[in-house]
Amino acid sequence: MPPRSLQYYGTDVTPVGYGGWLPTSPAVTDDFIEKHIRLAADKMRRGADYSLNPCVEEFQKAIKNDPVMLDLFGQMILQAKTLGSKIDSFDQLIFMIDNIVTSPPGFHTTATEDPQPVGVPLYVVLDLLSNTSAGYDLFRKPEFNTAMKALLDCWGRYLTTPDSIRTLTNTEVGWFCQAGLDLLQSEGRGVFNDTYVCPDPNAVNRGYTSWDAFFTRDVQPHARPITGPPQNFVVTNACESKVFRIAYDVQAHDLFWLKFQKYSLYDMLNRDELYERFVGGTVYQAFLGPQDYHHWHAPVDGVVKKVVLVPGTYYATLPDDGAPVNDPELEHHDPRGALIRSQPWLAMNATRMLIYIQADDPNIDLMCFIAVGMVEVSTCEKKVKEGDRVQRGDKLGLFHFGGSTHTLIFQQKAGVKFKTYDDNDQEVDVEVGMHLRVNQMVGYAAGGAQ
């Protein structure tokens, strides 16, 4: 039986999908990977006439100089073949990575498919590789994550350059093509120019000077008002995101039904003794797609008590048997997307920022916001420090590039009830799969509401 009152991603609830992390069409995913295999083959044929990007070359050296990691790469590639992977060798993969980290994310189209976003392209290439036992071992190794961090930092620097606006166009591979605008404006996000701060609203690229400037765009003040009653016991949405899971009565070392994922407060909070205050409490988890607004806002009024950056993994996931039977995007047992299905585990293992807030409401008391950097989205940038006073809606920090997940952790005494308002201004339950705006009410401490 599933533990206690847990809502979980599995066969008894409707899965939430992949939120733009994977193209909705497997044919587009396959064609994207095949394109990069062809580009890699062309570079490899040029031999000494082609030089890898220096950061990619350093990553390659780090792997080849470590016999254990190189062996795990070989095993991982072989194991992924049974899942349908078309990647044949480590060297081929290196040249594919070279293609990706010298370009900005964009859209991909085929002769028979409309343009679809590939917002986290390196993840798309590594997706099947990660869903293997060798990938699980490799991607958790500190040595691998040190090398990967250096590579991602290099890519991140490129994404702050003027060259990175190449996909901020209205062509079929650009974010401002009709398909791109439809995605950026979907699920109640609002008309782009009316919602976000655009340096030049009349320009095709809206005046953004880099991919990073586009990705970390701010919202206009009127576009994301704080909703719900003004009382301190109200909790607002910290990130624009899709609800993934709500768990009650969470223990220090708990167990999730899906793939028996341990959901451990002790590990989520990086073994900080403060974990004891949250035993028996509530965890709310929601994830952001590449098309979402990526700043974090304070969910409660209070004072920042502690900010902790926890280094972690980038592409590690829990291997599984594929998509569940009622997956809204993938066929049953499709092996893609395991990382998205592993979000509770990632909350304990991926790079993350912990921000503890001493809430003004005595029932909420101390709560914790966790920003989890998934895959390419490894940069968690804080905007607050210990002792800062915050009001609901104030900025706490932001993610750079890609997609990510976050959690809110409450103590048991808060008795949080997860409620929001629909388009008719009626109070409704917050449910798994809902896409909620930042600053939108997501619940309240029941004790304070009495």
Coordinates of C-alpha atoms in Angstrom, one line a residue:
M1 CA 0.0 0.0 0.0
P2 CA 1.2 3.6 -0.7
P3 CA 2.3 5.3 2.6
R4 CA -0.2 7.4 4.4
S5 CA -1.9 10.3 2.6
L6 CA 0.7 10.6 -0.2
Q7 CA -0.2 11.8 -3.6
Y8 CA 2.3 10.3 -6.0
Y9 CA 3.2 10.0 -9.6
G10 CA 2.2 6.5 -10.5
T11 CA -0.6 4.4 -11.8
D12 CA -3.3 5.5 -9.4
V13 CA -3.2 9.2 -10.4
T14 CA -2.8 10.9 -13.7
P15 CA 0.9 11.6 -14.4
V16 CA 1.8 15.2 -14.9
G17 CA 3.7 14.8 -18.2
Y18 CA 7.1 16.2 -18.9
G19 CA 6.5 19.9 -18.9
G20 CA 8.5 20.7 -22.0
W21 CA 11.6 18.7 -20.9
L22 CA 11.1 16.3 -23.8
P23 CA 9.5 17.1 -27.2
T24 CA 5.9 15.8 -27.2
S25 CA 6.6 13.8 -30.3
P26 CA 9.1 10.9 -30.0
A27 CA 9.8 11.4 -33.7
V28 CA 11.1 14.9 -33.1
T29 CA 13.3 13.6 -30.3
D30 CA 14.7 10.8 -32.5
D31 CA 15.3 13.2 -35.4
F32 CA 17.1 15.7 -33.1
I33 CA 19.5 13.0 -31.8
E34 CA 20.0 11.7 -35.4
K35 CA 20.9 15.2 -36.5
H36 CA 23.6 15.5 -33.9
I37 CA 24.9 12.0 -34.7
R38 CA 25.3 13.2 -38.3
L39 CA 27.0 16.4 -37.2
A40 CA 29.3 14.5 -34.9
A41 CA 30.2 12.1 -37.7
D42 CA 31.1 15.0 -40.0
K43 CA 33.4 16.4 -37.4
M44 CA 35.0 13.1 -36.6
R45 CA 35.8 12.5 -40.3
R46 CA 37.7 15.8 -40.4
G47 CA 40.1 14.4 -37.8
A48 CA 42.9 16.8 -37.0
D49 CA 41.3 19.5 -39.1
Y50 CA 38.6 20.0 -36.5
S51 CA 39.3 21.1 -32.9
L52 CA 36.8 20.4 -30.1
N53 CA 35.7 23.3 -28.0
P54 CA 38.3 23.7 -25.2
C55 CA 35.8 23.0 -22.4
V56 CA 34.6 19.9 -24.2
E57 CA 38.2 18.8 -24.6
E58 CA 38.8 19.2 -20.9
F59 CA 35.7 17.1 -20.1
Q60 CA 36.9 14.4 -22.5
K61 CA 40.3 14.4 -20.9
A62 CA 38.8 14.1 -17.4
I63 CA 36.8 11.0 -18.4
K64 CA 39.6 9.3 -20.4
N65 CA 42.1 9.9 -17.6
D66 CA 39.8 8.0 -15.2
P67 CA 39.6 4.3 -16.1
V68 CA 36.6 3.7 -13.9
M69 CA 34.6 6.5 -15.5
L70 CA 35.6 5.5 -19.0
D71 CA 34.6 1.9 -18.4
L72 CA 31.2 3.1 -17.0
F73 CA 30.7 5.2 -20.1
G74 CA 31.2 2.1 -22.3
Q75 CA 28.8 0.0 -20.2
M76 CA 26.2 2.8 -20.1
I77 CA 26.3 3.1 -23.9
L78 CA 25.9 -0.7 -24.4
Q79 CA 23.1 -0.9 -21.8
A80 CA 21.2 2.1 -23.4
K81 CA 21.3 0.2 -26.7
T82 CA 18.6 -2.1 -25.3
L83 CA 16.5 1.0 -24.7
G84 CA 16.7 2.2 -28.3
S85 CA 19.7 4.5 -27.9
K86 CA 21.5 5.2 -31.2
I87 CA 24.7 6.5 -29.6
D88 CA 27.6 4.1 -30.4
S89 CA 30.7 5.3 -28.6
F90 CA 32.1 7.7 -26.1
D91 CA 34.0 9.7 -28.8
Q92 CA 30.8 10.0 -30.8
L93 CA 29.0 11.4 -27.7
I94 CA 31.8 13.9 -27.1
F95 CA 31.4 15.4 -30.6
M96 CA 27.6 15.5 -30.0
I97 CA 28.2 17.4 -26.8
D98 CA 30.5 19.7 -28.7
N99 CA 27.6 20.5 -31.1
I100 CA 25.3 21.3 -28.2
V101 CA 27.4 23.4 -25.9
T102 CA 28.4 25.8 -28.7
S103 CA 24.8 26.6 -29.5
P104 CA 21.7 28.0 -27.7
P105 CA 18.6 25.8 -27.1
G106 CA 15.9 26.2 -29.8
F107 CA 13.1 24.4 -31.5
H108 CA 13.4 21.3 -33.8
T109 CA 11.2 20.3 -36.6
T110 CA 10.9 17.4 -39.1
A111 CA 9.3 17.0 -42.5
T112 CA 6.2 15.7 -40.9
E113 CA 6.2 17.4 -37.4
D114 CA 5.5 20.9 -36.4
P115 CA 8.3 22.7 -34.5
Q116 CA 8.8 21.5 -30.9
P117 CA 11.1 22.9 -28.2
V118 CA 14.3 21.2 -27.2
G119 CA 14.8 23.4 -24.2
V120 CA 17.3 21.1 -22.4
P121 CA 19.2 19.6 -25.4
L122 CA 22.0 17.9 -23.5
Y123 CA 19.5 16.2 -21.3
V124 CA 17.6 14.9 -24.4
V125 CA 20.9 13.4 -25.6
L126 CA 21.7 11.8 -22.2
D127 CA 18.2 10.8 -21.3
L128 CA 18.3 7.1 -22.3
L129 CA 21.9 6.8 -21.1
S130 CA 20.8 8.0 -17.6
N131 CA 18.1 5.3 -17.4
T132 CA 20.7 2.5 -17.0
S133 CA 22.5 0.9 -14.0
A134 CA 25.9 2.1 -15.4
G135 CA 24.5 5.6 -15.9
Y136 CA 23.2 5.6 -12.3
D137 CA 26.7 4.7 -11.1
L138 CA 28.6 7.1 -13.4
F139 CA 26.4 10.2 -13.0
R140 CA 26.5 10.0 -9.1
K141 CA 30.4 9.9 -9.0
P142 CA 31.8 13.1 -7.6
E143 CA 34.6 13.1 -10.2
F144 CA 32.0 13.0 -13.0
N145 CA 30.0 15.9 -11.5
T146 CA 33.1 18.0 -11.0
A147 CA 33.9 17.6 -14.7
M148 CA 30.3 18.1 -15.8
K149 CA 30.1 21.3 -13.7
A150 CA 33.1 22.8 -15.5
L151 CA 31.5 21.9 -18.8
L152 CA 28.1 23.4 -17.9
D153 CA 29.7 26.5 -16.4
C154 CA 31.4 27.0 -19.8
W155 CA 28.2 26.6 -21.7
G156 CA 26.5 29.0 -19.3
R157 CA 29.1 31.6 -20.1
Y158 CA 28.4 31.2 -23.8
L159 CA 24.7 31.7 -23.1
T160 CA 25.5 35.2 -21.8
T161 CA 27.1 36.2 -25.1
P162 CA 25.4 38.0 -28.0
D163 CA 26.0 34.9 -30.2
S164 CA 23.5 33.0 -28.1
I165 CA 20.5 35.0 -29.3
R166 CA 20.6 32.9 -32.6
T167 CA 17.4 31.1 -31.6
L168 CA 15.6 34.2 -30.4
T169 CA 14.0 34.5 -33.8
N170 CA 10.6 33.9 -35.5
T171 CA 12.0 31.2 -37.8
E172 CA 10.8 27.6 -37.2
V173 CA 13.7 26.9 -34.9
G174 CA 13.3 30.2 -32.9
W175 CA 11.5 30.8 -29.6
F176 CA 9.4 33.5 -31.2
C177 CA 8.0 31.5 -34.0
Q178 CA 4.2 30.9 -33.6
A179 CA 4.8 27.5 -32.0
G180 CA 7.2 29.1 -29.6
L181 CA 4.9 31.9 -28.6
D182 CA 2.1 29.4 -28.2
L183 CA 4.2 27.5 -25.7
L184 CA 5.5 30.6 -23.9
Q185 CA 1.9 31.8 -23.5
S186 CA 0.3 28.4 -22.7
E187 CA -1.4 27.3 -19.5
G188 CA -2.3 30.8 -18.4
R189 CA 1.1 32.3 -18.7
G190 CA -0.3 35.3 -20.6
V191 CA 0.6 37.2 -23.7
F192 CA 4.4 37.4 -23.8
N193 CA 4.8 41.1 -24.3
D194 CA 2.2 41.9 -21.7
T195 CA 3.6 39.5 -19.2
Y196 CA 7.4 39.9 -19.3
V197 CA 9.8 42.8 -19.3
C198 CA 10.9 43.2 -22.9
P199 CA 13.8 45.6 -23.5
D200 CA 12.5 46.2 -27.0
P201 CA 8.9 44.8 -27.4
N202 CA 8.9 45.6 -31.2
A203 CA 12.0 43.6 -32.0
V204 CA 11.7 40.0 -33.0
N205 CA 14.0 39.0 -30.2
R206 CA 12.3 41.5 -27.8
G207 CA 15.6 43.2 -27.2
Y208 CA 17.2 40.4 -25.2
T209 CA 21.0 40.6 -25.6
S210 CA 21.7 36.9 -24.8
W211 CA 19.9 33.6 -24.2
D212 CA 20.4 33.9 -20.5
A213 CA 18.8 37.4 -20.5
F214 CA 15.8 35.8 -22.2
F215 CA 15.7 32.8 -19.9
T216 CA 16.0 34.9 -16.7
R217 CA 13.5 37.5 -18.0
D218 CA 11.5 39.3 -15.4
V219 CA 7.7 39.6 -15.2
Q220 CA 6.0 43.0 -15.3
P221 CA 4.7 44.0 -11.9
H222 CA 1.0 43.8 -12.8
A223 CA 1.4 40.3 -14.4
R224 CA 1.8 38.2 -11.3
P225 CA -0.2 39.8 -8.5
I226 CA -0.2 38.1 -5.1
T227 CA -3.6 36.3 -4.7
G228 CA -5.5 35.1 -1.7
P229 CA -6.4 36.8 1.6
P230 CA -3.7 39.1 3.0
Q231 CA -3.3 37.2 6.3
N232 CA 0.1 35.8 7.3
F233 CA -1.2 32.2 7.3
V234 CA -1.6 32.2 3.5
V235 CA 1.1 30.5 1.4
T236 CA 1.7 31.7 -2.2
N237 CA 3.4 29.9 -5.0
A238 CA 7.2 30.3 -4.9
C239 CA 7.8 29.3 -8.6
E240 CA 5.8 29.3 -11.7
S241 CA 5.4 25.5 -12.0
K242 CA 3.3 22.3 -12.4
V243 CA 2.3 20.5 -9.3
F244 CA 4.1 17.2 -9.1
R245 CA 3.4 15.8 -5.6
I246 CA 2.0 16.6 -2.2
A247 CA 3.1 14.4 0.7
Y248 CA 1.8 14.5 4.3
D249 CA 3.3 13.1 7.4
V250 CA 6.7 12.8 5.9
Q251 CA 9.4 11.1 8.0
A252 CA 13.1 11.6 8.4
H253 CA 13.6 8.5 6.2
D254 CA 10.4 7.9 4.3
L255 CA 9.6 5.6 1.4
F256 CA 7.8 6.5 -1.8
W257 CA 5.7 4.0 -3.6
L258 CA 7.0 4.8 -7.0
K259 CA 10.2 2.8 -7.6
F260 CA 10.5 2.7 -3.8
Q261 CA 12.1 6.2 -3.8
K262 CA 13.2 7.2 -0.4
Y263 CA 11.9 10.6 0.4
S264 CA 14.2 11.6 3.3
L265 CA 14.0 14.9 5.1
Y266 CA 17.4 14.1 6.5
D267 CA 18.9 14.0 3.1
M268 CA 16.8 16.7 1.5
L269 CA 18.0 19.2 4.1
N270 CA 21.6 17.9 3.8
R271 CA 21.7 16.3 7.2
D272 CA 21.1 19.5 9.0
E273 CA 19.8 19.0 12.5
L274 CA 16.9 21.3 11.6
Y275 CA 15.3 18.3 9.8
E276 CA 14.0 17.1 13.1
R277 CA 11.6 20.1 13.2
F278 CA 9.9 18.9 10.0
V279 CA 9.3 15.3 10.8
G280 CA 5.6 14.5 10.4
G281 CA 5.2 17.6 8.2
T282 CA 4.3 18.3 4.6
V283 CA 6.3 18.4 1.4
Y284 CA 4.9 20.2 -1.7
Q285 CA 6.8 19.6 -4.9
A286 CA 6.3 21.2 -8.3
F287 CA 8.5 21.5 -11.4
L288 CA 9.3 24.2 -14.0
G289 CA 9.6 23.7 -17.7
P290 CA 12.1 25.6 -20.0
Q291 CA 9.2 27.9 -21.0
D292 CA 8.4 29.0 -17.4
Y293 CA 9.5 32.1 -15.5
H294 CA 12.5 31.0 -13.4
H295 CA 12.7 33.4 -10.5
W296 CA 11.8 32.2 -7.0
H297 CA 9.5 34.3 -4.8
A298 CA 9.0 34.2 -1.1
P299 CA 5.9 32.0 -0.3
V300 CA 5.4 33.5 3.2
D301 CA 6.1 36.7 5.2
G302 CA 9.0 36.3 7.5
V303 CA 12.8 36.5 8.1
V304 CA 15.4 34.4 6.2
K305 CA 17.1 32.3 8.9
K306 CA 19.5 30.3 6.8
V307 CA 20.7 29.9 3.2
V308 CA 22.6 26.8 2.1
L309 CA 23.9 25.8 -1.3
V310 CA 24.3 22.0 -1.6
P311 CA 26.4 20.7 -4.4
G312 CA 25.0 17.5 -6.0
T313 CA 24.4 15.6 -9.2
Y314 CA 23.4 16.9 -12.6
Y315 CA 22.2 13.9 -14.7
A316 CA 21.8 11.1 -12.2
T317 CA 18.4 9.4 -12.1
L318 CA 16.8 6.3 -10.8
P319 CA 16.6 3.7 -13.6
D320 CA 13.0 2.5 -14.1
D321 CA 10.8 0.3 -16.3
G322 CA 9.6 3.3 -18.3
A323 CA 6.5 5.4 -18.5
P324 CA 3.5 4.3 -16.5
V325 CA 0.4 2.9 -18.2
N326 CA -1.5 6.2 -18.1
D327 CA 1.3 8.5 -19.0
P328 CA -0.1 11.5 -20.9
E329 CA 2.8 11.9 -23.3
L330 CA 4.7 8.6 -23.6
E331 CA 3.7 5.0 -24.5
H332 CA 3.6 2.5 -21.6
H333 CA 7.2 1.4 -20.8
D334 CA 8.8 4.1 -23.0
P335 CA 12.2 4.4 -21.2
R336 CA 12.5 8.2 -21.9
G337 CA 11.9 10.7 -19.1
A338 CA 13.1 8.7 -16.1
L339 CA 14.7 11.8 -14.7
I340 CA 11.4 13.6 -14.5
R341 CA 9.8 10.6 -12.9
S342 CA 12.6 10.7 -10.3
Q343 CA 12.0 14.2 -9.0
P344 CA 11.6 13.2 -5.3
W345 CA 14.9 11.4 -5.4
L346 CA 16.5 14.5 -7.1
A347 CA 15.3 16.7 -4.3
M348 CA 17.8 14.8 -2.1
N349 CA 20.7 14.3 -4.6
A350 CA 20.8 17.1 -7.2
T351 CA 22.4 20.5 -6.7
R352 CA 20.0 22.6 -4.6
M353 CA 19.6 25.8 -2.6
L354 CA 17.9 25.6 0.8
I355 CA 16.3 28.8 2.1
Y356 CA 14.8 28.6 5.6
I357 CA 12.3 31.3 6.4
Q358 CA 11.0 32.0 9.9
A359 CA 7.4 32.9 9.1
D360 CA 5.5 35.6 10.9
D361 CA 2.5 33.2 11.3
P362 CA 3.2 31.1 14.4
N363 CA 1.5 28.1 12.9
I364 CA 3.7 28.1 9.9
D365 CA 6.8 28.9 12.1
L366 CA 10.0 27.7 10.3
M367 CA 9.6 26.5 6.8
C368 CA 12.0 25.6 4.0
F369 CA 12.1 26.4 0.3
I370 CA 14.3 24.2 -1.8
A371 CA 15.3 25.1 -5.3
V372 CA 16.6 22.0 -7.1
G373 CA 18.8 22.4 -10.2
M374 CA 18.1 19.6 -12.6
V375 CA 20.5 18.7 -15.4
E376 CA 21.6 21.8 -17.4
V377 CA 19.8 23.9 -14.8
S378 CA 22.5 23.6 -12.2
T379 CA 23.0 27.2 -11.3
C380 CA 21.0 28.3 -8.3
E381 CA 21.5 32.0 -7.7
K382 CA 20.4 33.4 -4.4
K383 CA 19.1 37.0 -3.9
V384 CA 18.7 36.9 -0.2
K385 CA 20.9 36.3 2.9
E386 CA 20.4 35.4 6.5
G387 CA 18.6 38.1 8.4
D388 CA 16.7 39.5 5.4
R389 CA 13.1 40.3 5.9
V390 CA 10.8 39.1 3.0
Q391 CA 7.2 39.5 2.1
R392 CA 5.2 37.2 0.0
G393 CA 6.2 37.8 -3.6
D394 CA 9.7 39.2 -2.8
K395 CA 12.5 37.6 -4.9
L396 CA 14.5 34.9 -3.2
G397 CA 16.7 33.9 -6.3
L398 CA 16.6 32.3 -9.7
F399 CA 17.6 29.4 -11.9
H400 CA 19.8 29.8 -15.0
F401 CA 18.9 27.8 -18.1
G402 CA 16.6 24.9 -18.7
G403 CA 14.1 23.5 -16.3
S404 CA 14.0 22.6 -12.6
T405 CA 12.0 21.6 -9.6
H406 CA 11.3 23.0 -6.2
T407 CA 9.8 22.0 -2.9
L408 CA 8.2 23.7 0.1
I409 CA 8.6 21.9 3.4
F410 CA 6.3 22.7 6.3
Q411 CA 6.2 21.5 9.9
Q412 CA 3.3 19.3 11.0
K413 CA 1.7 22.0 13.2
A414 CA 1.2 24.2 10.2
G415 CA -1.5 21.8 8.9
V416 CA -1.3 23.3 5.5
K417 CA -4.3 22.9 3.3
F418 CA -3.5 23.3 -0.4
K419 CA -6.1 25.5 -2.0
T420 CA -6.1 28.1 -4.8
Y421 CA -8.6 30.1 -6.8
D422 CA -9.9 29.2 -10.3
D423 CA -10.7 31.6 -13.1
N424 CA -14.1 32.2 -11.5
D425 CA -12.5 33.2 -8.3
Q426 CA -13.7 30.1 -6.5
E427 CA -11.6 28.3 -4.0
V428 CA -10.5 24.8 -5.3
D429 CA -8.1 22.1 -4.2
V430 CA -4.6 22.2 -5.6
E431 CA -4.2 19.0 -7.6
V432 CA -1.3 17.2 -9.1
G433 CA -0.8 18.4 -12.7
M434 CA -2.1 21.9 -12.2
H435 CA 0.1 24.7 -13.6
L436 CA 0.1 27.5 -11.1
R437 CA 1.5 31.0 -11.5
V438 CA 4.1 32.5 -9.2
N439 CA 2.5 34.5 -6.3
Q440 CA -0.8 32.6 -6.7
M441 CA -2.2 31.3 -3.5
V442 CA -1.4 27.6 -3.1
G443 CA -2.6 27.0 0.5
Y444 CA -2.9 28.2 4.0
A445 CA -1.9 27.1 7.5
A446 CA -5.2 25.6 8.8
G447 CA -4.5 26.6 12.4
G448 CA -4.1 30.2 11.4
A449 CA -7.2 30.2 9.3
Q450 CA -9.5 29.1 12.1

